[in-house]
Phi, psi and omega in degrees: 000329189288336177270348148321279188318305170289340195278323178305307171308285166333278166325299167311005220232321194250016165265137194315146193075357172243138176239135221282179202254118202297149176285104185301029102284020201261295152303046066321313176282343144342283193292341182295301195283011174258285195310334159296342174265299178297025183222006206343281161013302194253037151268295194251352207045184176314120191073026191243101214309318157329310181292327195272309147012273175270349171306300154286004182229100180278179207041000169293162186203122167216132192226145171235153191268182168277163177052019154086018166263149195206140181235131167216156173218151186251161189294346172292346219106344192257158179197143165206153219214167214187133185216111156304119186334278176251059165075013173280125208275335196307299207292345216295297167333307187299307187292295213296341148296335177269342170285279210327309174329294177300321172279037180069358195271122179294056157351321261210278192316344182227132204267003146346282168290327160304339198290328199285336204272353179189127196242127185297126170255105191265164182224093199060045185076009197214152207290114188245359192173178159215144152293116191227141163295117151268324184215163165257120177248166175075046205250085181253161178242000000 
C-alpha cells in the first residue's frame, strides 16, 4: 500500500494546474556532478578518455561502464549515451566524439578531443589503419 500511496504523491505533484514539489535529491545530483567534473581524474583516472573529456568540456559529466558502455552529459542539457556491441573499449572514444560532433561540440579546437576521433591501429609497432567513425547510426532527438 505504501508504494500505492507514494506513486499516487508523485502523480499529484505533477498534475496540470499543480506544482510539483521539488525532489530533495536534486542538490545532491548537483553536487555529484560538479565534483566529477572538478575531479575528472578520480572518476575515470590519469590518461583516460573519460578524464580528458570532461577536462575539455567544462561542466560536462562523463562515466564509462563494463562492456563498452558510456554515458555523458553536457551543461545544455544534451547527452548521449552508447553501449559498443561487442563490449569492446577501442571505437568507444571514436563514436563519443562523433556524437558530440553531431551534436555541435567543435571537437577539432581542442586537441584533447581531436586526440578522441580516430585510434591507430598497429601492426608490429607501426600504423597499418586507424578506427575512424564513418557514420552515427541510432541518432534519436
Amino acid at each position: 500500500m505504501h508504494r500505492r500511496a507514494a506513486h499516487r504523491h508523485r502523480f499529484a505533484a505533477r498534475a496540470p494546474g499543480r506544482r510539483a514539489r521539488p525532489d530533495p535529491r536534486h542538490h545532491e545530483l548537483f553536487g555529484q556532478a560538479r565534483r566529477m567534473n572538478t575531479h575528472p581524474e578520480y572518476v575515470g583516472g590519469t590518461g583516460r578518455d573519460v578524464t580528458a573529456l570532461m577536462q575539455a568540456l567544462p561542466g560536462a559529466v562523463a562515466k564509462d561502464g563494463a562492456e563498452g558502455v558510456y554515458a555523458l552529459a553536457l551543461p545544455d542539457g544534451s547527452a548521449v549515451a552508447l553501449k559498443i556491441a561487442d563490449g569492446g573499449e577501442r571505437p568507444r572514444p571514436v563514436v563519443v566524439t562523433a556524437a558530440l560532433r553531431h551534436l555541435g561540440v567543435d571537437v577539432d579546437s581542442d586537441p584533447r578531443l581531436s586526440a578522441l576521433t580516430e585510434d591507430p591501429v598497429l601492426g608490429h609497432g607501426q600504423p597499418v589503419g586507424a578506427v575512424r567513425a564513418s557514420a552515427l547510426l541510432g541518432v534519436t532527438s
